[in-house]
C-alpha positions as a printed NumPy array, in Angstrom:
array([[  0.   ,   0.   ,   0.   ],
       [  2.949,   2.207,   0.814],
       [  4.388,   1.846,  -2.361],
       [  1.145,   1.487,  -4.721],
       [ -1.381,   3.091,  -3.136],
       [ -0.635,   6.53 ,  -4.05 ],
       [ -1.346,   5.433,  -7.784],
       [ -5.077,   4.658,  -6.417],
       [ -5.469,   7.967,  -4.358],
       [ -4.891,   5.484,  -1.189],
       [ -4.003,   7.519,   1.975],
       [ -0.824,   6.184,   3.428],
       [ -1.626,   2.688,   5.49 ],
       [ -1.341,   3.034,   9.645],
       [ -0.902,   0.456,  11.862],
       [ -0.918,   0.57 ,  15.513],
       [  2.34 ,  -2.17 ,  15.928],
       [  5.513,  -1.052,  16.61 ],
       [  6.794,   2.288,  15.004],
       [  3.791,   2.263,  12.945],
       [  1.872,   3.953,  15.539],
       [  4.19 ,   6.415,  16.343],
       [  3.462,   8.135,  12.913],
       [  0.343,   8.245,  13.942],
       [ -2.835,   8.668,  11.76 ],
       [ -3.675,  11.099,   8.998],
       [ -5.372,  14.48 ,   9.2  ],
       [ -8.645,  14.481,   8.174],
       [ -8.728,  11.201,   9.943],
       [ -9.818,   8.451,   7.61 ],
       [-13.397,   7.467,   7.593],
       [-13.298,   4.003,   5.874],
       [-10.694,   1.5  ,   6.565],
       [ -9.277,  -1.216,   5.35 ],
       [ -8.361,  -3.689,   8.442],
       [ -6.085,  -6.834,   8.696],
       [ -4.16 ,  -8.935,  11.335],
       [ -7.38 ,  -8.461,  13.719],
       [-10.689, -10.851,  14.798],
       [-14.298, -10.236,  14.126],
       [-14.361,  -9.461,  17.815],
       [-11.976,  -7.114,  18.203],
       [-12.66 ,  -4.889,  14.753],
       [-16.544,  -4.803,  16.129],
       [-15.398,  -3.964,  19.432],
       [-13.303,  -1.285,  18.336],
       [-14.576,  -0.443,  15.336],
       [-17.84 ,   0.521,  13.36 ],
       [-19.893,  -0.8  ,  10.349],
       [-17.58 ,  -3.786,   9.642],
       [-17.75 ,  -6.427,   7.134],
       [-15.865,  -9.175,   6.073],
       [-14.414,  -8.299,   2.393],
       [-11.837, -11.03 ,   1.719],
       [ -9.268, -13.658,   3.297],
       [ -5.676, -13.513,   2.349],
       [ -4.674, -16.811,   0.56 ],
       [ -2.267, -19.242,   1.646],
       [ -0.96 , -21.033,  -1.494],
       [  0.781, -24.193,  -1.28 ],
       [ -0.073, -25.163,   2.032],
       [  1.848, -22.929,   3.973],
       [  0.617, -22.96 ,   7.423],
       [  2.05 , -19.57 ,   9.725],
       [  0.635, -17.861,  12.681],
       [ -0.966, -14.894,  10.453],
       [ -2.689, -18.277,   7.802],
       [ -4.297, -19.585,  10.828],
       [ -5.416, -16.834,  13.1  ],
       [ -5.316, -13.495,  10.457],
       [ -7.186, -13.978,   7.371],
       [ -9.938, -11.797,   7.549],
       [ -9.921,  -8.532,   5.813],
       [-12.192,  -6.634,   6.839],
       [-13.734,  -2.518,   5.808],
       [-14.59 ,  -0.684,   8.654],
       [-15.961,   3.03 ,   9.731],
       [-14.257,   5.471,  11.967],
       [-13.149,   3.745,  15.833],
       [-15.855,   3.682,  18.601],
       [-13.96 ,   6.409,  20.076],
       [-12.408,   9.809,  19.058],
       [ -9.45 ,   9.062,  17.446],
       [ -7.252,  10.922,  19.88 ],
       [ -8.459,   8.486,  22.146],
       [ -8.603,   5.207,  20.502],
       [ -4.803,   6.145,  18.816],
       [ -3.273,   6.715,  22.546],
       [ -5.081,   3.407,  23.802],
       [ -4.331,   1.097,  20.937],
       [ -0.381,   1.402,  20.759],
       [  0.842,  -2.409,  20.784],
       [  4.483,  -4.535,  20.2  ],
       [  4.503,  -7.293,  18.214]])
């Protein structure tokens, strides 16, 4: 996304792991967004309006920690919380 998504008027990803977070998130905050690496309960916890939009694909049989547990892709509103507020609680190392 990083690298592509500027070609598709893509804002710049986030992620709330490591360093990621400490860039932070964009101004206008986003209002859609595109979420991976998380469970159903934890995007509609945190999260509004989500759906399930795709799995990521394993070929070949590889079985990993993200294959079994972090499939689900998932588009999402705005957090359940101001961003100021869900940004300072949702800092996490991976």
């Amino acid at each position: 996304l990083e690298i592509l998504g500027p070609s598709y008027h893509l804002q710049r990803p986030m992620g709330i792991t490591n360093s990621a977070w400490l860039r932070g998130y964009p101004v206008p905050p986003p209002s859609t967004l595109i979420v991976v690496g998380f469970s159903r309960e934890w995007v509609d916890k945190n999260l509004t309006g989500c759906r399930l939009a795709a799995q990521v694909p394993y070929p070949e049989g590889i079985q990993n920690e993200e294959g079994r547990y972090h499939r689900d892709i998932f588009v999402c509103g705005p957090p359940r919380k101001p961003w100021p507020e869900f940004w300072k609680e949702h800092q996490s190392f991976g």
